[in-house]
PDB file of C-alpha atoms in Angstrom:
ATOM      1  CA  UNK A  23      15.312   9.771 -46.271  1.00 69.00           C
ATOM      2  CA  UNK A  24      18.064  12.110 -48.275  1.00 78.00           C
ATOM      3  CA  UNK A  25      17.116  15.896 -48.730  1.00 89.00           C
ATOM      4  CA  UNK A  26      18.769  18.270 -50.669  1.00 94.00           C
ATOM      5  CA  UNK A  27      18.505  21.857 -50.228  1.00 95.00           C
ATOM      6  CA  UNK A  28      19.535  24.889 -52.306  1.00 96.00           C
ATOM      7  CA  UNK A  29      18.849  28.005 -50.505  1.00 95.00           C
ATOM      8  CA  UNK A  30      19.464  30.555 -53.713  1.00 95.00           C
ATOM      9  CA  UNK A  31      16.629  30.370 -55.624  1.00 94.00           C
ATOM     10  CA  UNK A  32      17.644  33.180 -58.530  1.00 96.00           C
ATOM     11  CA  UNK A  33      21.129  34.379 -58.783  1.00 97.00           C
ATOM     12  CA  UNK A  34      22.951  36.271 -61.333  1.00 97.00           C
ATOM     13  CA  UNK A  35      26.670  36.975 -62.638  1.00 97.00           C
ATOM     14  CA  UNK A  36      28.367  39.205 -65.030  1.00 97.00           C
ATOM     15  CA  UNK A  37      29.232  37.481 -68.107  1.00 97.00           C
ATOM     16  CA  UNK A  38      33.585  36.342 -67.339  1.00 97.00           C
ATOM     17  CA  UNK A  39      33.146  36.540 -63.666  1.00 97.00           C
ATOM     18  CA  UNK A  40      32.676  33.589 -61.604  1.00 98.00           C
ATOM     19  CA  UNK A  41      29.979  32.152 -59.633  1.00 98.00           C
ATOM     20  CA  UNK A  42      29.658  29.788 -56.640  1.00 98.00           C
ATOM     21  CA  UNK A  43      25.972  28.079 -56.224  1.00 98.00           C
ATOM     22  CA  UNK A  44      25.440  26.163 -52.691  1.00 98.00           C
ATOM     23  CA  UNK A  45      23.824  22.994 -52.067  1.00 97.00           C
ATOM     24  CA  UNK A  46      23.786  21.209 -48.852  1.00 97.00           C
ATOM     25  CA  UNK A  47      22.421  17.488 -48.359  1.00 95.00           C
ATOM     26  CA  UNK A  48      21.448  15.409 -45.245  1.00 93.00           C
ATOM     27  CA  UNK A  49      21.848  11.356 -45.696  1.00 87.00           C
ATOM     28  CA  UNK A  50      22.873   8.685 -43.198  1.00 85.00           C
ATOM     29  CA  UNK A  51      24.626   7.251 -46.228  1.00 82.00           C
ATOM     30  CA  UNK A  52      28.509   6.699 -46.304  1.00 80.00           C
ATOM     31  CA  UNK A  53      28.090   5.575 -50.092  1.00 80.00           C
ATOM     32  CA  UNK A  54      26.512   8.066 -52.811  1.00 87.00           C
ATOM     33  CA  UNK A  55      27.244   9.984 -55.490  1.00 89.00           C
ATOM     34  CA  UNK A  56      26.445  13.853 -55.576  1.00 93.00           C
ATOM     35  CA  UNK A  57      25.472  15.645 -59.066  1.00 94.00           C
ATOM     36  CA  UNK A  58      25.098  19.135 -60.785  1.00 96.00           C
ATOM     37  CA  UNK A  59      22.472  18.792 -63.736  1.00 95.00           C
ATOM     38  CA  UNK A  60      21.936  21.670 -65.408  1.00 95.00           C
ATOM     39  CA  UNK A  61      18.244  22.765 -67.454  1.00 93.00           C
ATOM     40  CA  UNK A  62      18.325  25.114 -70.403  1.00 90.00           C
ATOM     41  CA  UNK A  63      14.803  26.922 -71.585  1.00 84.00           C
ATOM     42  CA  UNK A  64      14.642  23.028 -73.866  1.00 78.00           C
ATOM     43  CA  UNK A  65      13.867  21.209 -70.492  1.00 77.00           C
ATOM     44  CA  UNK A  66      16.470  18.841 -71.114  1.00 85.00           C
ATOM     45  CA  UNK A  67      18.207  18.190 -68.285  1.00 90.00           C
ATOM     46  CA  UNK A  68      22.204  17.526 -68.671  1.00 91.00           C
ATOM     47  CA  UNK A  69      25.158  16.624 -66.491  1.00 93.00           C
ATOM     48  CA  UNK A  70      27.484  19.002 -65.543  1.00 95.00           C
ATOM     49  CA  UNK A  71      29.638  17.271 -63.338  1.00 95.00           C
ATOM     50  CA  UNK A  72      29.806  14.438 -60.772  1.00 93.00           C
ATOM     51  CA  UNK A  73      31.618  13.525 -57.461  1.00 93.00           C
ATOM     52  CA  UNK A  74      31.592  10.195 -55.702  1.00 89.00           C
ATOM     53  CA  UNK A  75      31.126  10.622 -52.110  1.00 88.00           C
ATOM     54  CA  UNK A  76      34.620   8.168 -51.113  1.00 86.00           C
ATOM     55  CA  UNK A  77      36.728  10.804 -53.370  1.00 87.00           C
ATOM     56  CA  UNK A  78      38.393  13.567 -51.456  1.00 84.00           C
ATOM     57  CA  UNK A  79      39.714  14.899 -54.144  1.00 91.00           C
ATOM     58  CA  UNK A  80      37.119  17.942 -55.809  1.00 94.00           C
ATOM     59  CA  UNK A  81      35.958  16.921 -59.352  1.00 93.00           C
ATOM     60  CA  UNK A  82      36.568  19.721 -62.111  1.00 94.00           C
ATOM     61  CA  UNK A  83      35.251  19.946 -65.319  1.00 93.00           C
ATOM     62  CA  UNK A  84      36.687  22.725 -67.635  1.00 95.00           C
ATOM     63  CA  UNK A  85      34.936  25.739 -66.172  1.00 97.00           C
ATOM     64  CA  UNK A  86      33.019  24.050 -63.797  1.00 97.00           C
ATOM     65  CA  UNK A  87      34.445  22.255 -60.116  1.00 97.00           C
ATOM     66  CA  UNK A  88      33.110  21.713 -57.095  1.00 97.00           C
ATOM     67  CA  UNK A  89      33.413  22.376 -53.439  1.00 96.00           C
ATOM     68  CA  UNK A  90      32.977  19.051 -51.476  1.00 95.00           C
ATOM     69  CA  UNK A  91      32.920  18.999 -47.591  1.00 94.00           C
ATOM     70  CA  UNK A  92      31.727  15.224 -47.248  1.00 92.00           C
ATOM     71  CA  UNK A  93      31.599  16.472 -42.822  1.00 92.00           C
ATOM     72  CA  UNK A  94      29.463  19.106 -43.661  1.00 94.00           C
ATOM     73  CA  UNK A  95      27.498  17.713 -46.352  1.00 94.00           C
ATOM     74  CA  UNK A  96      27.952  20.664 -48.730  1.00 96.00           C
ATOM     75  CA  UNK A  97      28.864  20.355 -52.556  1.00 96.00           C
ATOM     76  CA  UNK A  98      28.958  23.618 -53.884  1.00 97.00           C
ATOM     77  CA  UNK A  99      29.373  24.439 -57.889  1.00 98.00           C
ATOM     78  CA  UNK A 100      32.001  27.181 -58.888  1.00 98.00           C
ATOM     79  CA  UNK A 101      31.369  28.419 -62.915  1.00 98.00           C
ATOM     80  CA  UNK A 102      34.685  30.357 -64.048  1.00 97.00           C
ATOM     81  CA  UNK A 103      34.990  32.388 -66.775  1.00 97.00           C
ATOM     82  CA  UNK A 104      30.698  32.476 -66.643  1.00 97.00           C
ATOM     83  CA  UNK A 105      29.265  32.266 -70.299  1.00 97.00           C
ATOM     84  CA  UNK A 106      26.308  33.444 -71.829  1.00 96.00           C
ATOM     85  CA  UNK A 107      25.112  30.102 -72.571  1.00 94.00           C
ATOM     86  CA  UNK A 108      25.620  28.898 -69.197  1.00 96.00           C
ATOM     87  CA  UNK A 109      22.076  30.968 -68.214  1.00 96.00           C
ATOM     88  CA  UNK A 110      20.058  27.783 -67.167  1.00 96.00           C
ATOM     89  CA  UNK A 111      18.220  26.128 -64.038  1.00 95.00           C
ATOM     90  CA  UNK A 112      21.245  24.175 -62.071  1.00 97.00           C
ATOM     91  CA  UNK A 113      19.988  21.393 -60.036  1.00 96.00           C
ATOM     92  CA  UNK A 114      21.901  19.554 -57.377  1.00 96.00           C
ATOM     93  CA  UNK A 115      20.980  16.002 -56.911  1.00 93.00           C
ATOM     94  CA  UNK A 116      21.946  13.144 -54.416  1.00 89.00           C
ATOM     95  CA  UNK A 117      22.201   9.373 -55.450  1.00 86.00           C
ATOM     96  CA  UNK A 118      22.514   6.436 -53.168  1.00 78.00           C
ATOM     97  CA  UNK A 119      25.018   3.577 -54.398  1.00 65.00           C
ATOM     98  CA  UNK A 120      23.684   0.628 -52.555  1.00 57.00           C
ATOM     99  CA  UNK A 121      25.115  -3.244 -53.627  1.00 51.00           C
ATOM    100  CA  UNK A 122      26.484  -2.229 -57.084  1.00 49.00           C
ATOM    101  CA  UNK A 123      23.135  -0.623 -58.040  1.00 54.00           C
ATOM    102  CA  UNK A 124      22.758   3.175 -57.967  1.00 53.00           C
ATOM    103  CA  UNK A 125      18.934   4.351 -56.584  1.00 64.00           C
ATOM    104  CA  UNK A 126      16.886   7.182 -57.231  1.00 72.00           C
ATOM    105  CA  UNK A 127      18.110  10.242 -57.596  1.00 81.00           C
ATOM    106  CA  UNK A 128      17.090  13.215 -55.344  1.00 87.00           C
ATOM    107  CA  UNK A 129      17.114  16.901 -56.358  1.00 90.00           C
ATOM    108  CA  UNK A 130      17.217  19.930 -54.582  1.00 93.00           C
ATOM    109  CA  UNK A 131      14.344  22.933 -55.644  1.00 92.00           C
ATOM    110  CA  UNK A 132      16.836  24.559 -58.247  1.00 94.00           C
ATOM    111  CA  UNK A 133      19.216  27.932 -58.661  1.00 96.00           C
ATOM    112  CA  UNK A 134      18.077  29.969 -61.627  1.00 96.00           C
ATOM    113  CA  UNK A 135      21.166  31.204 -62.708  1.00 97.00           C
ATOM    114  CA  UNK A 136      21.299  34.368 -65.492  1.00 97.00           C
ATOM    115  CA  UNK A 137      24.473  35.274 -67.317  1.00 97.00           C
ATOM    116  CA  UNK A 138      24.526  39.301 -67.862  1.00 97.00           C
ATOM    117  CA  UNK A 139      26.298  40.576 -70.674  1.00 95.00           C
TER     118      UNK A 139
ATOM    119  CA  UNK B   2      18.706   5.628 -80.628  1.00 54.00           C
ATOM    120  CA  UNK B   3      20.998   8.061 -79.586  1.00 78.00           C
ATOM    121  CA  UNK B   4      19.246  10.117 -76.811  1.00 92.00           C
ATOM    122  CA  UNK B   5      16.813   9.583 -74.336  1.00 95.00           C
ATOM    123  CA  UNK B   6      13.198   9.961 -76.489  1.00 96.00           C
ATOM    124  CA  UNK B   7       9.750  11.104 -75.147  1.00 97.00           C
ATOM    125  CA  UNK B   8       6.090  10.858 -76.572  1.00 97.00           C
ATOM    126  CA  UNK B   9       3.909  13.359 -76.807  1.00 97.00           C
ATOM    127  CA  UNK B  10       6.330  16.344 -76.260  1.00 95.00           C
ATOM    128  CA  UNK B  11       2.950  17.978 -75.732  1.00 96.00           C
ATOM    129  CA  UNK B  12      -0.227  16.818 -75.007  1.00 97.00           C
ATOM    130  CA  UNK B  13      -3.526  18.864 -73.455  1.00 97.00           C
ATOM    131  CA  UNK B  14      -6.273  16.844 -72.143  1.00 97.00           C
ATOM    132  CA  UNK B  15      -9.724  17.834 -70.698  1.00 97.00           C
ATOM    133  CA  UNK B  16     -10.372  16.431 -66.525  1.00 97.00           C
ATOM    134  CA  UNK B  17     -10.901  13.127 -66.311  1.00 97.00           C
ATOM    135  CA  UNK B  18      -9.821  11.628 -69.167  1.00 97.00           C
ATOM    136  CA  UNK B  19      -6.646   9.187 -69.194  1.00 98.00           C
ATOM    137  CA  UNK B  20      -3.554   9.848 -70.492  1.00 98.00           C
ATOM    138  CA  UNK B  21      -0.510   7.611 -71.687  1.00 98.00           C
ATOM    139  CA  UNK B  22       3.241   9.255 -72.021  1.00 98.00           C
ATOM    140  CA  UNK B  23       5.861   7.307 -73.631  1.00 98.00           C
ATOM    141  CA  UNK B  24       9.546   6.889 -73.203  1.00 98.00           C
ATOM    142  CA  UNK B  25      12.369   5.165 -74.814  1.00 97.00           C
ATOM    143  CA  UNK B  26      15.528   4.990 -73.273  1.00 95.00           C
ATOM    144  CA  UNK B  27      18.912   4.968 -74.598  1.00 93.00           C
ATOM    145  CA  UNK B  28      19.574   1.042 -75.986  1.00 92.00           C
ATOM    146  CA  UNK B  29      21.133  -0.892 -73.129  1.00 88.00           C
ATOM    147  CA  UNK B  30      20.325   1.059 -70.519  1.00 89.00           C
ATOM    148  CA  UNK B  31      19.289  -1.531 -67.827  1.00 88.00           C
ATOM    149  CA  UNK B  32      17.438   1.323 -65.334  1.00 88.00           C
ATOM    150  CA  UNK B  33      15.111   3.845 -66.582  1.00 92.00           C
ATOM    151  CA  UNK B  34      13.232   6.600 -64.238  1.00 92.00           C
ATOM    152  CA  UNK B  35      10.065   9.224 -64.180  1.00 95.00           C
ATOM    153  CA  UNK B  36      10.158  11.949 -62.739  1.00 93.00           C
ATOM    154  CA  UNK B  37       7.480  15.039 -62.587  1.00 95.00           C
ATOM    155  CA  UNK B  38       8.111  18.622 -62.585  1.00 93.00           C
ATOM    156  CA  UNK B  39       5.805  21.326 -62.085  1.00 92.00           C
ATOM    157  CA  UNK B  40       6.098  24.743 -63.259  1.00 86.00           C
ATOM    158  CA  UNK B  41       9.128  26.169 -61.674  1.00 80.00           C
ATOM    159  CA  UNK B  42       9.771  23.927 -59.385  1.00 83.00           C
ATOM    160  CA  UNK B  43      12.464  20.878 -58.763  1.00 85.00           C
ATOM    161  CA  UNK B  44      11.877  16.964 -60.279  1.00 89.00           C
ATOM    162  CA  UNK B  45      10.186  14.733 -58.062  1.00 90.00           C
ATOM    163  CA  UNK B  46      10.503  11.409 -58.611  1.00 89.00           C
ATOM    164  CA  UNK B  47       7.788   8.918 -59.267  1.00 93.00           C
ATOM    165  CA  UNK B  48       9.434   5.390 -59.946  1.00 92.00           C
ATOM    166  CA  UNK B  49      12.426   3.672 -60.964  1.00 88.00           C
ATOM    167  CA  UNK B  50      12.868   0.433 -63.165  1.00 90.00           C
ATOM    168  CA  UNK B  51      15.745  -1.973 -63.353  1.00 87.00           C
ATOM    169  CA  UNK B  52      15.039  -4.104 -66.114  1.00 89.00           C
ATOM    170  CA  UNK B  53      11.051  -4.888 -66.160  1.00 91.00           C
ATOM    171  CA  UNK B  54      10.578  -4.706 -62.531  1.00 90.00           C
ATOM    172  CA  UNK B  55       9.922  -1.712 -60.478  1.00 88.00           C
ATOM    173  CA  UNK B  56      11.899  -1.719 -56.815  1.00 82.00           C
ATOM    174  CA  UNK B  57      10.974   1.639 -56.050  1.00 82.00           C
ATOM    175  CA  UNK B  58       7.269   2.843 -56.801  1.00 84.00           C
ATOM    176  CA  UNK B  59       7.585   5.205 -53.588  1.00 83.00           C
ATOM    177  CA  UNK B  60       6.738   8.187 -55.660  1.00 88.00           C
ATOM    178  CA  UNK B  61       3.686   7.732 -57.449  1.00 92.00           C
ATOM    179  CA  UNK B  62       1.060   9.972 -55.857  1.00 92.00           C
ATOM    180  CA  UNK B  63      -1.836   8.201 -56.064  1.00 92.00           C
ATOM    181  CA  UNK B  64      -3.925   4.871 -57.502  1.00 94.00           C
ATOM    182  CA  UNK B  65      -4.024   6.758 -60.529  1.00 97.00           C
ATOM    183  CA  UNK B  66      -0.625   6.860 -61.539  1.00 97.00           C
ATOM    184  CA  UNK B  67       0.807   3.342 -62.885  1.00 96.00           C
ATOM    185  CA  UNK B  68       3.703   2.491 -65.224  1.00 96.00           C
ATOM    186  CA  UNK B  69       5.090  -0.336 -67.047  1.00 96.00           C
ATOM    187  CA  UNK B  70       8.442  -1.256 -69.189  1.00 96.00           C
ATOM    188  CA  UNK B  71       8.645  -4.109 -71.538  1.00 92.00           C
ATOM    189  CA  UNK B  72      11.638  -5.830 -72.894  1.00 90.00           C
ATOM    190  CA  UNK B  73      13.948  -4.141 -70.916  1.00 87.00           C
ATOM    191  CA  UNK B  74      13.228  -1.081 -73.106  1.00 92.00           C
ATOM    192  CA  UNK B  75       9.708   1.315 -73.846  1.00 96.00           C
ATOM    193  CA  UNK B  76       7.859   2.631 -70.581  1.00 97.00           C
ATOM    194  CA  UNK B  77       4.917   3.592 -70.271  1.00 98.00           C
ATOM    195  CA  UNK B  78       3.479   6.326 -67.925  1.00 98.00           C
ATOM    196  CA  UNK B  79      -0.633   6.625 -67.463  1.00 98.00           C
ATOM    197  CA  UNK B  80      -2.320   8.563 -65.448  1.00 98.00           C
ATOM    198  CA  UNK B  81      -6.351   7.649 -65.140  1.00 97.00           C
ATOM    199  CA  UNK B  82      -9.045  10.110 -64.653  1.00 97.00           C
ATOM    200  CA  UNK B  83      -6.523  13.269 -65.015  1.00 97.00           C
ATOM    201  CA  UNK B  84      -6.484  15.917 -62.506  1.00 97.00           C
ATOM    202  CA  UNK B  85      -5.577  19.778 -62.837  1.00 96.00           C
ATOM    203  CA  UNK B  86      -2.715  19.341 -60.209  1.00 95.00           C
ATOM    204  CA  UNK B  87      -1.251  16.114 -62.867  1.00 97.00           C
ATOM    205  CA  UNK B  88      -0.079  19.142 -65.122  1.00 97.00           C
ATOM    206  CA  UNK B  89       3.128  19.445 -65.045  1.00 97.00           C
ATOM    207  CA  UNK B  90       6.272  18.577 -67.151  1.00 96.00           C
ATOM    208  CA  UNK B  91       7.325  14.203 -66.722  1.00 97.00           C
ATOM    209  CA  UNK B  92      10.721  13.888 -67.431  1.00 95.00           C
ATOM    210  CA  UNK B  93      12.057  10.720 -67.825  1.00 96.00           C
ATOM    211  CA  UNK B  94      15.937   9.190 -68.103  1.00 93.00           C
ATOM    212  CA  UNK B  95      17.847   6.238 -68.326  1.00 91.00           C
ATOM    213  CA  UNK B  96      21.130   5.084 -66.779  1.00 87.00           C
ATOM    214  CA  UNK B  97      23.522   2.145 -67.513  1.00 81.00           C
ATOM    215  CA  UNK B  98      23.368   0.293 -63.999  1.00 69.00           C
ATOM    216  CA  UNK B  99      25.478  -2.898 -63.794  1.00 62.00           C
ATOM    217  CA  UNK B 100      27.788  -2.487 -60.807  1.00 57.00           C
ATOM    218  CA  UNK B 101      31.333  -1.537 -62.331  1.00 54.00           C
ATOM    219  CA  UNK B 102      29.932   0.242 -65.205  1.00 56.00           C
ATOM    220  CA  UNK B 103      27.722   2.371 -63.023  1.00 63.00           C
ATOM    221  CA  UNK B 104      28.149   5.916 -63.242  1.00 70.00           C
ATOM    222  CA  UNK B 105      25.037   6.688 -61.243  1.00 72.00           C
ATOM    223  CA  UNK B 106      24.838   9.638 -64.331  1.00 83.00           C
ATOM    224  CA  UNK B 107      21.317   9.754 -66.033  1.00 87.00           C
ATOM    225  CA  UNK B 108      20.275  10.679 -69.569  1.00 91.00           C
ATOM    226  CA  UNK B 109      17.363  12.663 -69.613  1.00 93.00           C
ATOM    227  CA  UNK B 110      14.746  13.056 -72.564  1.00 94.00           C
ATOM    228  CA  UNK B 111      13.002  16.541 -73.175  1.00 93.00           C
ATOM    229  CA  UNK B 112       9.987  15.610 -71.236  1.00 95.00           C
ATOM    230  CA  UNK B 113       6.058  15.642 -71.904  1.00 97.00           C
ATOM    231  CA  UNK B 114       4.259  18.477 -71.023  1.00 96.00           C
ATOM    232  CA  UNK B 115       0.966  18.029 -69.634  1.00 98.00           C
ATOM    233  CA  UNK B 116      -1.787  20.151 -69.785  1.00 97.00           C
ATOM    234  CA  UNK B 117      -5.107  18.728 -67.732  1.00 97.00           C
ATOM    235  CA  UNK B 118      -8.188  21.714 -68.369  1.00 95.00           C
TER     236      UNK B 118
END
């Protein structure tokens, strides 16, 4: 079975600075996708970014890239340039990619992240 | 439609009475999942569709839970004889899952909050 973990349950950054939230994962795996979903005070949860597990190369999306160590099973978000608006729950979340057809998808417990201005 | 739509956004419901919760993915979406979230805490999943059929049920806590998804489109969650411990938020999404064009990204509706008293 996969597990995710996130071991920072709260964390906060000044508004402009930059912010690094951990996630570590345990699979037997070699094929899987890792995720950052991120859940405003609406509930509804939305992608951030993605990373495909065979790609060495980290994904980055505008202010937001990750940290992937495939050996030591960490993915790790980095927020630059932090923004009011990005004051949400972030998720991390593990998906399997078995014969073509992507399986559930497995989240770690959260990081409450708060902007300050 | 455009997004990911859920049914009731709200809905509060005395013990022991059943309860249905709707979704409707996004059109063309082939897989479509539940999951359940409880106050403050990470999604846990509950069961996955590809097409009409269910592979993966693993999730659903008890007899009480079932679900079901007709012409490749509208699910339906219900939970019998409701519990206090069934409230909690069900979020559900859908993902376009045909091998090349996978993404393994979801699109997640708002959720239906339950309320069991």
């Amino acid at each position: 079975a996969q597990t995710v973990t996130q071991s920072q349950p709260e964390m906060s950054v000044q508004e402009a600075e930059t912010v690094t939230l951990s996630c570590t994962y345990d699979t037997s795996e070699s094929n899987y996708y890792l995720f950052w979903y991120k859940q405003p005070p609406s509930r509804q949860m939305i992608l951030v970014i993605r990373q495909e597990a065979y790609k060495q190369q980290n994904a980055t999306e505008n202010r937001f890239s990750v940290n992937f160590q495939k050996a030591a099973k960490s993915f790790s978000l980095k927020i630059s340039d932090s923004q009011l608006g990005d004051t949400a729950m972030y998720f991390c979340a593990f998906m399997t990619h078995v014969g073509g057809s992507a399986r559930q998808l497995t989240f770690g417990s959260g990081t409450q992240l708060t902007v300050l201005p | 439609g455009a997004g990911v739509s859920q049914s009731p956004s709200n809905k509060v419901t005395e013990k022991g009475k059943d309860v249905e919760l709707r979704c409707d993915p996004i059109s063309g979406h082939t897989a479509l999942y539940w999951y359940r979230q409880r106050l403050g805490q990470g999604l846990e999943f509950l069961i996955y569709f590809q097409g009409n059929s269910a592979p993966d049920k693993s999730g659903l806590p008890s007899d009480r839970f079932s679900a079901e998804r007709t012409g490749e489109s509208v699910s339906t969650l219900t939970i019998q004889r409701t519990q206090q411990e069934d409230s909690a938020v069900y979020l559900c999404a859908s993902s376009l899952n045909r091998g090349s064009l996978n993404t393994g990204e979801l699109f997640f509706g708002e959720g239906s909050r339950l309320t069991v008293l």
